[in-house]
Amino acid sequence: MEGLFNILRVLHIIGGFTALLVFWIPIVTKKGGKIHRRVGWIYVGGMIAVSISAFYMGFYRIFTTEVDDIGMYSFSWFLIFISILSGASAYYGLRVLKQKKRISRHQNVLDLSFSILLILSGVGIGIYGWTIDVALITWFPLLGIVLGSVQLAYWLRKPSKKMHWFFEHISGMLACCIATITAFLVFGGPRLLNIEGDSILLWFLPTILLTPVIIGYSVYYNKKFAGKLRKQNKAI
Protein backbone atom coordinates (compact mmCIF):
# COMPACT_ATOMS: atom_id res chain seq x y z
CA MET A 1 0.00 0.00 0.00
CA GLU A 2 2.92 2.33 0.66
CA GLY A 3 4.06 1.84 -2.93
CA LEU A 4 0.65 2.96 -4.21
CA PHE A 5 0.82 5.93 -1.81
CA ASN A 6 4.18 7.02 -3.26
CA ILE A 7 2.90 6.69 -6.83
CA LEU A 8 -0.20 8.75 -6.04
CA ARG A 9 1.90 11.36 -4.25
CA VAL A 10 3.92 11.88 -7.44
CA LEU A 11 0.68 12.00 -9.44
CA HIS A 12 -0.70 14.50 -6.94
CA ILE A 13 2.31 16.80 -7.30
CA ILE A 14 2.25 16.63 -11.11
CA GLY A 15 -1.50 17.19 -11.29
CA GLY A 16 -1.37 20.02 -8.76
CA PHE A 17 1.41 21.93 -10.49
CA THR A 18 -0.24 21.41 -13.89
CA ALA A 19 -3.53 22.82 -12.59
CA LEU A 20 -1.73 25.68 -10.84
CA LEU A 21 0.15 26.64 -14.01
CA VAL A 22 -2.80 26.64 -16.43
CA PHE A 23 -5.88 27.55 -14.34
CA TRP A 24 -5.75 31.23 -15.33
CA ILE A 25 -5.75 30.58 -19.10
CA PRO A 26 -9.43 29.52 -19.41
CA ILE A 27 -10.33 32.50 -17.21
CA VAL A 28 -8.83 35.11 -19.55
CA THR A 29 -9.42 33.47 -22.96
CA LYS A 30 -12.60 33.55 -25.05
CA LYS A 31 -15.30 31.45 -23.43
CA GLY A 32 -16.09 28.42 -25.57
CA GLY A 33 -13.08 29.06 -27.81
CA LYS A 34 -10.50 26.45 -28.79
CA ILE A 35 -7.90 27.55 -26.24
CA HIS A 36 -10.47 27.82 -23.48
CA ARG A 37 -11.74 24.29 -24.08
CA ARG A 38 -8.38 22.60 -24.63
CA VAL A 39 -6.59 24.16 -21.69
CA GLY A 40 -9.75 23.75 -19.62
CA TRP A 41 -9.58 20.00 -20.12
CA ILE A 42 -5.89 20.01 -19.14
CA TYR A 43 -6.85 21.81 -15.95
CA VAL A 44 -9.70 19.39 -15.25
CA GLY A 45 -7.37 16.45 -15.85
CA GLY A 46 -4.90 17.87 -13.35
CA MET A 47 -7.62 18.41 -10.77
CA ILE A 48 -8.99 14.89 -11.21
CA ALA A 49 -5.51 13.57 -10.46
CA VAL A 50 -5.24 15.88 -7.44
CA SER A 51 -8.67 15.01 -6.08
CA ILE A 52 -8.35 11.22 -6.35
CA SER A 53 -4.79 11.11 -5.04
CA ALA A 54 -5.52 13.47 -2.15
CA PHE A 55 -8.57 11.46 -1.11
CA TYR A 56 -6.54 8.24 -0.98
CA MET A 57 -3.50 9.80 0.70
CA GLY A 58 -5.65 11.44 3.35
CA PHE A 59 -7.28 8.18 4.42
CA TYR A 60 -3.97 6.33 4.13
CA ARG A 61 -2.37 8.75 6.58
CA ILE A 62 -5.33 8.48 8.97
CA PHE A 63 -5.08 4.69 9.15
CA THR A 64 -1.26 4.57 9.34
CA THR A 65 -0.59 7.47 11.72
CA GLU A 66 -0.03 7.14 15.45
CA VAL A 67 -3.18 7.97 17.41
CA ASP A 68 -1.52 10.77 19.39
CA ASP A 69 -0.28 12.57 16.25
CA ILE A 70 -3.06 15.19 16.12
CA GLY A 71 -1.16 17.32 13.62
CA MET A 72 -1.03 14.56 11.01
CA TYR A 73 -4.64 13.58 11.69
CA SER A 74 -5.89 17.12 11.18
CA PHE A 75 -3.72 17.55 8.08
CA SER A 76 -5.14 14.33 6.64
CA TRP A 77 -8.76 15.30 7.23
CA PHE A 78 -8.21 18.71 5.67
CA LEU A 79 -6.55 17.02 2.68
CA ILE A 80 -9.64 14.84 2.27
CA PHE A 81 -11.92 17.88 2.44
CA ILE A 82 -9.88 19.74 -0.19
CA SER A 83 -10.10 16.68 -2.45
CA ILE A 84 -13.90 16.65 -2.11
CA LEU A 85 -14.15 20.41 -2.61
CA SER A 86 -12.02 20.42 -5.75
CA GLY A 87 -13.53 17.23 -7.18
CA ALA A 88 -17.14 18.24 -6.56
CA SER A 89 -16.60 21.74 -7.97
CA ALA A 90 -14.92 20.47 -11.14
CA TYR A 91 -17.61 17.82 -11.57
CA TYR A 92 -20.34 20.42 -11.14
CA GLY A 93 -18.68 22.76 -13.63
CA LEU A 94 -18.72 20.01 -16.26
CA ARG A 95 -22.15 18.57 -15.52
CA VAL A 96 -23.99 21.88 -15.86
CA LEU A 97 -22.75 21.99 -19.45
CA LYS A 98 -24.11 18.52 -20.11
CA GLN A 99 -27.47 19.54 -18.64
CA LYS A 100 -27.74 22.93 -20.35
CA LYS A 101 -31.01 22.01 -22.05
CA ARG A 102 -32.89 20.97 -18.95
CA ILE A 103 -36.18 22.78 -18.29
CA SER A 104 -37.22 21.15 -15.02
CA ARG A 105 -35.79 20.13 -11.67
CA HIS A 106 -32.76 17.89 -11.97
CA GLN A 107 -33.09 14.37 -10.57
CA ASN A 108 -29.80 12.69 -11.44
CA VAL A 109 -28.76 10.92 -8.23
CA LEU A 110 -25.02 11.16 -8.87
CA ASP A 111 -25.13 14.90 -9.57
CA LEU A 112 -27.15 15.56 -6.43
CA SER A 113 -24.91 13.26 -4.39
CA PHE A 114 -21.77 15.25 -5.16
CA SER A 115 -23.38 18.45 -3.88
CA ILE A 116 -24.73 16.70 -0.79
CA LEU A 117 -21.32 15.12 -0.13
CA LEU A 118 -19.71 18.57 -0.27
CA ILE A 119 -22.20 19.92 2.27
CA LEU A 120 -21.89 16.96 4.65
CA SER A 121 -18.09 16.87 4.45
CA GLY A 122 -17.98 20.59 5.21
CA VAL A 123 -20.17 20.10 8.29
CA GLY A 124 -18.26 17.04 9.46
CA ILE A 125 -14.75 18.44 8.98
CA GLY A 126 -15.82 21.76 10.49
CA ILE A 127 -17.08 20.02 13.63
CA TYR A 128 -13.87 18.03 13.85
CA GLY A 129 -11.83 21.22 13.57
CA TRP A 130 -13.88 22.79 16.34
CA THR A 131 -13.33 19.82 18.67
CA ILE A 132 -9.54 20.00 18.24
CA ASP A 133 -9.53 23.82 18.20
CA VAL A 134 -7.87 24.29 14.80
CA ALA A 135 -9.10 27.44 13.08
CA LEU A 136 -8.32 26.35 9.51
CA ILE A 137 -10.28 23.11 9.78
CA THR A 138 -13.08 24.81 11.70
CA TRP A 139 -13.80 27.72 9.39
CA PHE A 140 -12.57 26.85 5.92
CA PRO A 141 -15.13 24.03 5.44
CA LEU A 142 -17.82 26.73 5.55
CA LEU A 143 -16.85 27.37 1.93
CA GLY A 144 -17.80 23.82 1.06
CA ILE A 145 -21.14 24.13 2.86
CA VAL A 146 -21.97 27.32 0.98
CA LEU A 147 -20.87 26.01 -2.43
CA GLY A 148 -22.60 22.67 -1.94
CA SER A 149 -25.82 24.42 -0.92
CA VAL A 150 -25.71 26.73 -3.95
CA GLN A 151 -25.10 23.77 -6.26
CA LEU A 152 -27.88 21.70 -4.73
CA ALA A 153 -30.30 24.63 -4.96
CA TYR A 154 -29.46 25.02 -8.65
CA TRP A 155 -30.15 21.36 -9.38
CA LEU A 156 -33.40 21.31 -7.45
CA ARG A 157 -35.04 24.35 -9.05
CA LYS A 158 -36.29 24.96 -12.56
CA PRO A 159 -33.91 27.14 -14.62
CA SER A 160 -35.03 30.76 -14.67
CA LYS A 161 -32.38 32.16 -17.03
CA LYS A 162 -31.75 31.25 -20.63
CA MET A 163 -27.97 30.94 -20.10
CA HIS A 164 -28.17 29.55 -16.58
CA TRP A 165 -25.67 26.78 -17.36
CA PHE A 166 -23.06 29.30 -18.52
CA PHE A 167 -22.99 31.15 -15.21
CA GLU A 168 -22.98 27.93 -13.20
CA HIS A 169 -20.09 26.58 -15.26
CA ILE A 170 -18.03 29.68 -14.52
CA SER A 171 -18.83 29.67 -10.80
CA GLY A 172 -18.14 25.93 -10.52
CA MET A 173 -14.77 26.08 -12.24
CA LEU A 174 -13.68 29.21 -10.37
CA ALA A 175 -14.63 27.48 -7.12
CA CYS A 176 -12.35 24.66 -8.20
CA CYS A 177 -9.61 27.26 -8.83
CA ILE A 178 -10.11 28.51 -5.26
CA ALA A 179 -9.46 24.97 -4.03
CA THR A 180 -6.38 24.71 -6.26
CA ILE A 181 -4.75 27.89 -4.99
CA THR A 182 -5.78 27.32 -1.36
CA ALA A 183 -4.24 23.85 -1.35
CA PHE A 184 -1.01 25.28 -2.72
CA LEU A 185 -0.90 28.09 -0.15
CA VAL A 186 -1.72 25.81 2.78
CA PHE A 187 0.38 22.78 1.86
CA GLY A 188 3.05 23.84 -0.62
CA GLY A 189 3.41 27.59 -0.21
CA PRO A 190 4.97 27.69 3.27
CA ARG A 191 7.66 25.21 2.24
CA LEU A 192 8.41 26.53 -1.25
CA LEU A 193 8.06 30.25 -0.53
CA ASN A 194 9.36 30.21 3.06
CA ILE A 195 6.28 31.94 4.46
CA GLU A 196 4.18 31.38 7.56
CA GLY A 197 1.41 28.85 6.93
CA ASP A 198 -0.80 29.58 9.94
CA SER A 199 -2.30 32.88 8.76
CA ILE A 200 -6.10 32.94 8.39
CA LEU A 201 -5.71 35.63 5.71
CA LEU A 202 -3.45 33.28 3.75
CA TRP A 203 -6.03 30.48 3.91
CA PHE A 204 -8.89 32.66 2.71
CA LEU A 205 -6.92 34.82 0.26
CA PRO A 206 -7.95 32.80 -2.85
CA THR A 207 -11.61 33.03 -1.82
CA ILE A 208 -11.29 36.77 -1.19
CA LEU A 209 -9.62 37.36 -4.57
CA LEU A 210 -11.68 35.05 -6.80
CA THR A 211 -15.16 35.68 -5.39
CA PRO A 212 -15.22 39.19 -6.93
CA VAL A 213 -14.13 37.59 -10.22
CA ILE A 214 -17.16 35.29 -10.11
CA ILE A 215 -19.43 38.26 -9.35
CA GLY A 216 -17.77 40.36 -12.04
CA TYR A 217 -18.23 37.67 -14.68
CA SER A 218 -21.89 37.27 -13.71
CA VAL A 219 -22.56 41.00 -14.00
CA TYR A 220 -20.65 41.35 -17.27
CA TYR A 221 -22.27 38.41 -19.04
CA ASN A 222 -25.73 39.21 -17.70
CA LYS A 223 -25.46 42.61 -19.38
CA LYS A 224 -23.97 41.09 -22.51
CA PHE A 225 -26.67 38.44 -22.92
CA ALA A 226 -29.40 40.95 -22.08
CA GLY A 227 -28.10 43.24 -24.82
CA LYS A 228 -28.10 40.43 -27.37
CA LEU A 229 -31.64 39.47 -26.38
CA ARG A 230 -32.86 43.06 -26.84
CA LYS A 231 -31.27 43.19 -30.31
CA GLN A 232 -32.94 39.91 -31.28
CA ASN A 233 -36.33 41.17 -30.07
CA LYS A 234 -35.95 44.37 -32.08
CA ALA A 235 -35.01 42.39 -35.18
CA ILE A 236 -38.18 40.34 -34.81
PDB file of C-alpha atoms in Angstrom:
ATOM      1  CA  MET A   1       0.000   0.000   0.000  1.00  0.00           C
ATOM      2  CA  GLU A   2       2.920   2.333   0.663  1.00  0.00           C
ATOM      3  CA  GLY A   3       4.060   1.836  -2.927  1.00  0.00           C
ATOM      4  CA  LEU A   4       0.655   2.965  -4.209  1.00  0.00           C
ATOM      5  CA  PHE A   5       0.819   5.933  -1.813  1.00  0.00           C
ATOM      6  CA  ASN A   6       4.182   7.020  -3.259  1.00  0.00           C
ATOM      7  CA  ILE A   7       2.898   6.688  -6.831  1.00  0.00           C
ATOM      8  CA  LEU A   8      -0.196   8.745  -6.037  1.00  0.00           C
ATOM      9  CA  ARG A   9       1.902  11.356  -4.251  1.00  0.00           C
ATOM     10  CA  VAL A  10       3.925  11.882  -7.441  1.00  0.00           C
ATOM     11  CA  LEU A  11       0.678  11.996  -9.437  1.00  0.00           C
ATOM     12  CA  HIS A  12      -0.697  14.503  -6.937  1.00  0.00           C
ATOM     13  CA  ILE A  13       2.311  16.799  -7.304  1.00  0.00           C
ATOM     14  CA  ILE A  14       2.255  16.626 -11.113  1.00  0.00           C
ATOM     15  CA  GLY A  15      -1.503  17.192 -11.290  1.00  0.00           C
ATOM     16  CA  GLY A  16      -1.370  20.021  -8.764  1.00  0.00           C
ATOM     17  CA  PHE A  17       1.406  21.934 -10.495  1.00  0.00           C
ATOM     18  CA  THR A  18      -0.244  21.407 -13.887  1.00  0.00           C
ATOM     19  CA  ALA A  19      -3.525  22.822 -12.590  1.00  0.00           C
ATOM     20  CA  LEU A  20      -1.727  25.683 -10.841  1.00  0.00           C
ATOM     21  CA  LEU A  21       0.151  26.641 -14.007  1.00  0.00           C
ATOM     22  CA  VAL A  22      -2.800  26.644 -16.427  1.00  0.00           C
ATOM     23  CA  PHE A  23      -5.879  27.548 -14.336  1.00  0.00           C
ATOM     24  CA  TRP A  24      -5.751  31.233 -15.331  1.00  0.00           C
ATOM     25  CA  ILE A  25      -5.754  30.576 -19.102  1.00  0.00           C
ATOM     26  CA  PRO A  26      -9.427  29.519 -19.411  1.00  0.00           C
ATOM     27  CA  ILE A  27     -10.327  32.503 -17.207  1.00  0.00           C
ATOM     28  CA  VAL A  28      -8.830  35.111 -19.552  1.00  0.00           C
ATOM     29  CA  THR A  29      -9.421  33.468 -22.957  1.00  0.00           C
ATOM     30  CA  LYS A  30     -12.597  33.550 -25.052  1.00  0.00           C
ATOM     31  CA  LYS A  31     -15.302  31.446 -23.434  1.00  0.00           C
ATOM     32  CA  GLY A  32     -16.089  28.415 -25.571  1.00  0.00           C
ATOM     33  CA  GLY A  33     -13.084  29.058 -27.809  1.00  0.00           C
ATOM     34  CA  LYS A  34     -10.504  26.445 -28.790  1.00  0.00           C
ATOM     35  CA  ILE A  35      -7.897  27.552 -26.245  1.00  0.00           C
ATOM     36  CA  HIS A  36     -10.475  27.822 -23.482  1.00  0.00           C
ATOM     37  CA  ARG A  37     -11.740  24.293 -24.079  1.00  0.00           C
ATOM     38  CA  ARG A  38      -8.377  22.599 -24.631  1.00  0.00           C
ATOM     39  CA  VAL A  39      -6.594  24.160 -21.691  1.00  0.00           C
ATOM     40  CA  GLY A  40      -9.747  23.752 -19.618  1.00  0.00           C
ATOM     41  CA  TRP A  41      -9.576  20.000 -20.124  1.00  0.00           C
ATOM     42  CA  ILE A  42      -5.893  20.011 -19.144  1.00  0.00           C
ATOM     43  CA  TYR A  43      -6.855  21.814 -15.945  1.00  0.00           C
ATOM     44  CA  VAL A  44      -9.696  19.389 -15.246  1.00  0.00           C
ATOM     45  CA  GLY A  45      -7.368  16.445 -15.850  1.00  0.00           C
ATOM     46  CA  GLY A  46      -4.895  17.870 -13.347  1.00  0.00           C
ATOM     47  CA  MET A  47      -7.624  18.408 -10.769  1.00  0.00           C
ATOM     48  CA  ILE A  48      -8.992  14.895 -11.212  1.00  0.00           C
ATOM     49  CA  ALA A  49      -5.511  13.570 -10.461  1.00  0.00           C
ATOM     50  CA  VAL A  50      -5.237  15.881  -7.443  1.00  0.00           C
ATOM     51  CA  SER A  51      -8.670  15.010  -6.083  1.00  0.00           C
ATOM     52  CA  ILE A  52      -8.349  11.217  -6.353  1.00  0.00           C
ATOM     53  CA  SER A  53      -4.785  11.107  -5.038  1.00  0.00           C
ATOM     54  CA  ALA A  54      -5.522  13.474  -2.148  1.00  0.00           C
ATOM     55  CA  PHE A  55      -8.569  11.461  -1.111  1.00  0.00           C
ATOM     56  CA  TYR A  56      -6.540   8.244  -0.978  1.00  0.00           C
ATOM     57  CA  MET A  57      -3.501   9.802   0.701  1.00  0.00           C
ATOM     58  CA  GLY A  58      -5.652  11.444   3.353  1.00  0.00           C
ATOM     59  CA  PHE A  59      -7.277   8.182   4.421  1.00  0.00           C
ATOM     60  CA  TYR A  60      -3.973   6.327   4.130  1.00  0.00           C
ATOM     61  CA  ARG A  61      -2.371   8.748   6.584  1.00  0.00           C
ATOM     62  CA  ILE A  62      -5.327   8.480   8.969  1.00  0.00           C
ATOM     63  CA  PHE A  63      -5.083   4.692   9.154  1.00  0.00           C
ATOM     64  CA  THR A  64      -1.261   4.570   9.335  1.00  0.00           C
ATOM     65  CA  THR A  65      -0.587   7.474  11.718  1.00  0.00           C
ATOM     66  CA  GLU A  66      -0.028   7.138  15.453  1.00  0.00           C
ATOM     67  CA  VAL A  67      -3.178   7.967  17.414  1.00  0.00           C
ATOM     68  CA  ASP A  68      -1.524  10.772  19.395  1.00  0.00           C
ATOM     69  CA  ASP A  69      -0.275  12.575  16.250  1.00  0.00           C
ATOM     70  CA  ILE A  70      -3.061  15.191  16.116  1.00  0.00           C
ATOM     71  CA  GLY A  71      -1.162  17.321  13.615  1.00  0.00           C
ATOM     72  CA  MET A  72      -1.028  14.559  11.007  1.00  0.00           C
ATOM     73  CA  TYR A  73      -4.642  13.575  11.690  1.00  0.00           C
ATOM     74  CA  SER A  74      -5.895  17.125  11.177  1.00  0.00           C
ATOM     75  CA  PHE A  75      -3.715  17.550   8.084  1.00  0.00           C
ATOM     76  CA  SER A  76      -5.135  14.327   6.640  1.00  0.00           C
ATOM     77  CA  TRP A  77      -8.764  15.300   7.230  1.00  0.00           C
ATOM     78  CA  PHE A  78      -8.212  18.706   5.667  1.00  0.00           C
ATOM     79  CA  LEU A  79      -6.546  17.020   2.683  1.00  0.00           C
ATOM     80  CA  ILE A  80      -9.637  14.840   2.274  1.00  0.00           C
ATOM     81  CA  PHE A  81     -11.922  17.878   2.443  1.00  0.00           C
ATOM     82  CA  ILE A  82      -9.883  19.737  -0.191  1.00  0.00           C
ATOM     83  CA  SER A  83     -10.103  16.677  -2.445  1.00  0.00           C
ATOM     84  CA  ILE A  84     -13.902  16.651  -2.107  1.00  0.00           C
ATOM     85  CA  LEU A  85     -14.153  20.409  -2.611  1.00  0.00           C
ATOM     86  CA  SER A  86     -12.025  20.419  -5.752  1.00  0.00           C
ATOM     87  CA  GLY A  87     -13.531  17.231  -7.178  1.00  0.00           C
ATOM     88  CA  ALA A  88     -17.141  18.238  -6.557  1.00  0.00           C
ATOM     89  CA  SER A  89     -16.602  21.740  -7.967  1.00  0.00           C
ATOM     90  CA  ALA A  90     -14.924  20.469 -11.143  1.00  0.00           C
ATOM     91  CA  TYR A  91     -17.606  17.816 -11.571  1.00  0.00           C
ATOM     92  CA  TYR A  92     -20.341  20.421 -11.137  1.00  0.00           C
ATOM     93  CA  GLY A  93     -18.684  22.763 -13.627  1.00  0.00           C
ATOM     94  CA  LEU A  94     -18.716  20.011 -16.256  1.00  0.00           C
ATOM     95  CA  ARG A  95     -22.152  18.572 -15.518  1.00  0.00           C
ATOM     96  CA  VAL A  96     -23.988  21.883 -15.856  1.00  0.00           C
ATOM     97  CA  LEU A  97     -22.747  21.995 -19.452  1.00  0.00           C
ATOM     98  CA  LYS A  98     -24.113  18.516 -20.107  1.00  0.00           C
ATOM     99  CA  GLN A  99     -27.467  19.544 -18.636  1.00  0.00           C
ATOM    100  CA  LYS A 100     -27.737  22.927 -20.347  1.00  0.00           C
ATOM    101  CA  LYS A 101     -31.014  22.013 -22.049  1.00  0.00           C
ATOM    102  CA  ARG A 102     -32.895  20.970 -18.946  1.00  0.00           C
ATOM    103  CA  ILE A 103     -36.179  22.779 -18.286  1.00  0.00           C
ATOM    104  CA  SER A 104     -37.217  21.152 -15.020  1.00  0.00           C
ATOM    105  CA  ARG A 105     -35.788  20.134 -11.667  1.00  0.00           C
ATOM    106  CA  HIS A 106     -32.757  17.886 -11.966  1.00  0.00           C
ATOM    107  CA  GLN A 107     -33.086  14.365 -10.572  1.00  0.00           C
ATOM    108  CA  ASN A 108     -29.803  12.692 -11.440  1.00  0.00           C
ATOM    109  CA  VAL A 109     -28.761  10.925  -8.226  1.00  0.00           C
ATOM    110  CA  LEU A 110     -25.016  11.155  -8.872  1.00  0.00           C
ATOM    111  CA  ASP A 111     -25.131  14.899  -9.573  1.00  0.00           C
ATOM    112  CA  LEU A 112     -27.153  15.559  -6.431  1.00  0.00           C
ATOM    113  CA  SER A 113     -24.912  13.257  -4.391  1.00  0.00           C
ATOM    114  CA  PHE A 114     -21.767  15.254  -5.159  1.00  0.00           C
ATOM    115  CA  SER A 115     -23.378  18.452  -3.884  1.00  0.00           C
ATOM    116  CA  ILE A 116     -24.725  16.701  -0.787  1.00  0.00           C
ATOM    117  CA  LEU A 117     -21.322  15.124  -0.126  1.00  0.00           C
ATOM    118  CA  LEU A 118     -19.711  18.568  -0.271  1.00  0.00           C
ATOM    119  CA  ILE A 119     -22.198  19.921   2.270  1.00  0.00           C
ATOM    120  CA  LEU A 120     -21.891  16.959   4.652  1.00  0.00           C
ATOM    121  CA  SER A 121     -18.090  16.871   4.449  1.00  0.00           C
ATOM    122  CA  GLY A 122     -17.981  20.592   5.213  1.00  0.00           C
ATOM    123  CA  VAL A 123     -20.169  20.098   8.286  1.00  0.00           C
ATOM    124  CA  GLY A 124     -18.256  17.035   9.456  1.00  0.00           C
ATOM    125  CA  ILE A 125     -14.753  18.438   8.977  1.00  0.00           C
ATOM    126  CA  GLY A 126     -15.816  21.758  10.491  1.00  0.00           C
ATOM    127  CA  ILE A 127     -17.085  20.023  13.633  1.00  0.00           C
ATOM    128  CA  TYR A 128     -13.865  18.029  13.850  1.00  0.00           C
ATOM    129  CA  GLY A 129     -11.832  21.222  13.566  1.00  0.00           C
ATOM    130  CA  TRP A 130     -13.885  22.793  16.342  1.00  0.00           C
ATOM    131  CA  THR A 131     -13.326  19.821  18.666  1.00  0.00           C
ATOM    132  CA  ILE A 132      -9.539  20.001  18.235  1.00  0.00           C
ATOM    133  CA  ASP A 133      -9.532  23.823  18.199  1.00  0.00           C
ATOM    134  CA  VAL A 134      -7.865  24.289  14.803  1.00  0.00           C
ATOM    135  CA  ALA A 135      -9.096  27.444  13.075  1.00  0.00           C
ATOM    136  CA  LEU A 136      -8.320  26.348   9.511  1.00  0.00           C
ATOM    137  CA  ILE A 137     -10.284  23.111   9.781  1.00  0.00           C
ATOM    138  CA  THR A 138     -13.079  24.808  11.702  1.00  0.00           C
ATOM    139  CA  TRP A 139     -13.803  27.717   9.386  1.00  0.00           C
ATOM    140  CA  PHE A 140     -12.571  26.852   5.922  1.00  0.00           C
ATOM    141  CA  PRO A 141     -15.127  24.032   5.438  1.00  0.00           C
ATOM    142  CA  LEU A 142     -17.825  26.728   5.548  1.00  0.00           C
ATOM    143  CA  LEU A 143     -16.848  27.374   1.929  1.00  0.00           C
ATOM    144  CA  GLY A 144     -17.804  23.816   1.058  1.00  0.00           C
ATOM    145  CA  ILE A 145     -21.136  24.128   2.859  1.00  0.00           C
ATOM    146  CA  VAL A 146     -21.974  27.322   0.979  1.00  0.00           C
ATOM    147  CA  LEU A 147     -20.870  26.011  -2.426  1.00  0.00           C
ATOM    148  CA  GLY A 148     -22.601  22.671  -1.945  1.00  0.00           C
ATOM    149  CA  SER A 149     -25.822  24.419  -0.918  1.00  0.00           C
ATOM    150  CA  VAL A 150     -25.707  26.726  -3.950  1.00  0.00           C
ATOM    151  CA  GLN A 151     -25.102  23.765  -6.256  1.00  0.00           C
ATOM    152  CA  LEU A 152     -27.882  21.704  -4.730  1.00  0.00           C
ATOM    153  CA  ALA A 153     -30.302  24.628  -4.959  1.00  0.00           C
ATOM    154  CA  TYR A 154     -29.456  25.022  -8.647  1.00  0.00           C
ATOM    155  CA  TRP A 155     -30.146  21.357  -9.377  1.00  0.00           C
ATOM    156  CA  LEU A 156     -33.405  21.311  -7.452  1.00  0.00           C
ATOM    157  CA  ARG A 157     -35.037  24.347  -9.046  1.00  0.00           C
ATOM    158  CA  LYS A 158     -36.285  24.957 -12.562  1.00  0.00           C
ATOM    159  CA  PRO A 159     -33.906  27.136 -14.619  1.00  0.00           C
ATOM    160  CA  SER A 160     -35.029  30.761 -14.673  1.00  0.00           C
ATOM    161  CA  LYS A 161     -32.382  32.159 -17.027  1.00  0.00           C
ATOM    162  CA  LYS A 162     -31.750  31.246 -20.634  1.00  0.00           C
ATOM    163  CA  MET A 163     -27.971  30.944 -20.102  1.00  0.00           C
ATOM    164  CA  HIS A 164     -28.170  29.547 -16.579  1.00  0.00           C
ATOM    165  CA  TRP A 165     -25.669  26.777 -17.360  1.00  0.00           C
ATOM    166  CA  PHE A 166     -23.060  29.300 -18.522  1.00  0.00           C
ATOM    167  CA  PHE A 167     -22.993  31.153 -15.209  1.00  0.00           C
ATOM    168  CA  GLU A 168     -22.980  27.929 -13.197  1.00  0.00           C
ATOM    169  CA  HIS A 169     -20.089  26.575 -15.262  1.00  0.00           C
ATOM    170  CA  ILE A 170     -18.032  29.681 -14.523  1.00  0.00           C
ATOM    171  CA  SER A 171     -18.832  29.667 -10.803  1.00  0.00           C
ATOM    172  CA  GLY A 172     -18.137  25.927 -10.515  1.00  0.00           C
ATOM    173  CA  MET A 173     -14.770  26.085 -12.241  1.00  0.00           C
ATOM    174  CA  LEU A 174     -13.684  29.214 -10.366  1.00  0.00           C
ATOM    175  CA  ALA A 175     -14.632  27.479  -7.115  1.00  0.00           C
ATOM    176  CA  CYS A 176     -12.348  24.663  -8.202  1.00  0.00           C
ATOM    177  CA  CYS A 177      -9.611  27.261  -8.833  1.00  0.00           C
ATOM    178  CA  ILE A 178     -10.108  28.507  -5.265  1.00  0.00           C
ATOM    179  CA  ALA A 179      -9.460  24.974  -4.027  1.00  0.00           C
ATOM    180  CA  THR A 180      -6.375  24.708  -6.256  1.00  0.00           C
ATOM    181  CA  ILE A 181      -4.754  27.893  -4.985  1.00  0.00           C
ATOM    182  CA  THR A 182      -5.782  27.317  -1.363  1.00  0.00           C
ATOM    183  CA  ALA A 183      -4.242  23.852  -1.353  1.00  0.00           C
ATOM    184  CA  PHE A 184      -1.008  25.280  -2.722  1.00  0.00           C
ATOM    185  CA  LEU A 185      -0.902  28.088  -0.154  1.00  0.00           C
ATOM    186  CA  VAL A 186      -1.717  25.814   2.783  1.00  0.00           C
ATOM    187  CA  PHE A 187       0.377  22.777   1.857  1.00  0.00           C
ATOM    188  CA  GLY A 188       3.046  23.843  -0.617  1.00  0.00           C
ATOM    189  CA  GLY A 189       3.405  27.589  -0.212  1.00  0.00           C
ATOM    190  CA  PRO A 190       4.972  27.693   3.274  1.00  0.00           C
ATOM    191  CA  ARG A 191       7.657  25.206   2.238  1.00  0.00           C
ATOM    192  CA  LEU A 192       8.406  26.528  -1.248  1.00  0.00           C
ATOM    193  CA  LEU A 193       8.058  30.246  -0.527  1.00  0.00           C
ATOM    194  CA  ASN A 194       9.361  30.207   3.061  1.00  0.00           C
ATOM    195  CA  ILE A 195       6.276  31.938   4.463  1.00  0.00           C
ATOM    196  CA  GLU A 196       4.181  31.383   7.560  1.00  0.00           C
ATOM    197  CA  GLY A 197       1.414  28.846   6.933  1.00  0.00           C
ATOM    198  CA  ASP A 198      -0.799  29.578   9.942  1.00  0.00           C
ATOM    199  CA  SER A 199      -2.305  32.881   8.763  1.00  0.00           C
ATOM    200  CA  ILE A 200      -6.105  32.936   8.386  1.00  0.00           C
ATOM    201  CA  LEU A 201      -5.711  35.627   5.714  1.00  0.00           C
ATOM    202  CA  LEU A 202      -3.449  33.275   3.755  1.00  0.00           C
ATOM    203  CA  TRP A 203      -6.027  30.483   3.907  1.00  0.00           C
ATOM    204  CA  PHE A 204      -8.888  32.664   2.708  1.00  0.00           C
ATOM    205  CA  LEU A 205      -6.918  34.820   0.260  1.00  0.00           C
ATOM    206  CA  PRO A 206      -7.947  32.799  -2.852  1.00  0.00           C
ATOM    207  CA  THR A 207     -11.614  33.030  -1.819  1.00  0.00           C
ATOM    208  CA  ILE A 208     -11.292  36.773  -1.192  1.00  0.00           C
ATOM    209  CA  LEU A 209      -9.619  37.357  -4.574  1.00  0.00           C
ATOM    210  CA  LEU A 210     -11.678  35.045  -6.796  1.00  0.00           C
ATOM    211  CA  THR A 211     -15.157  35.680  -5.389  1.00  0.00           C
ATOM    212  CA  PRO A 212     -15.223  39.194  -6.927  1.00  0.00           C
ATOM    213  CA  VAL A 213     -14.125  37.594 -10.224  1.00  0.00           C
ATOM    214  CA  ILE A 214     -17.160  35.288 -10.111  1.00  0.00           C
ATOM    215  CA  ILE A 215     -19.427  38.257  -9.348  1.00  0.00           C
ATOM    216  CA  GLY A 216     -17.771  40.356 -12.041  1.00  0.00           C
ATOM    217  CA  TYR A 217     -18.232  37.666 -14.682  1.00  0.00           C
ATOM    218  CA  SER A 218     -21.885  37.268 -13.708  1.00  0.00           C
ATOM    219  CA  VAL A 219     -22.560  41.001 -13.997  1.00  0.00           C
ATOM    220  CA  TYR A 220     -20.655  41.347 -17.272  1.00  0.00           C
ATOM    221  CA  TYR A 221     -22.266  38.411 -19.043  1.00  0.00           C
ATOM    222  CA  ASN A 222     -25.726  39.214 -17.697  1.00  0.00           C
ATOM    223  CA  LYS A 223     -25.464  42.609 -19.379  1.00  0.00           C
ATOM    224  CA  LYS A 224     -23.966  41.093 -22.514  1.00  0.00           C
ATOM    225  CA  PHE A 225     -26.668  38.441 -22.925  1.00  0.00           C
ATOM    226  CA  ALA A 226     -29.401  40.946 -22.079  1.00  0.00           C
ATOM    227  CA  GLY A 227     -28.100  43.240 -24.823  1.00  0.00           C
ATOM    228  CA  LYS A 228     -28.101  40.429 -27.366  1.00  0.00           C
ATOM    229  CA  LEU A 229     -31.643  39.471 -26.385  1.00  0.00           C
ATOM    230  CA  ARG A 230     -32.859  43.060 -26.839  1.00  0.00           C
ATOM    231  CA  LYS A 231     -31.267  43.188 -30.312  1.00  0.00           C
ATOM    232  CA  GLN A 232     -32.938  39.914 -31.279  1.00  0.00           C
ATOM    233  CA  ASN A 233     -36.328  41.169 -30.073  1.00  0.00           C
ATOM    234  CA  LYS A 234     -35.949  44.366 -32.080  1.00  0.00           C
ATOM    235  CA  ALA A 235     -35.012  42.386 -35.178  1.00  0.00           C
ATOM    236  CA  ILE A 236     -38.180  40.336 -34.805  1.00  0.00           C
TER     237      ILE A 236
END
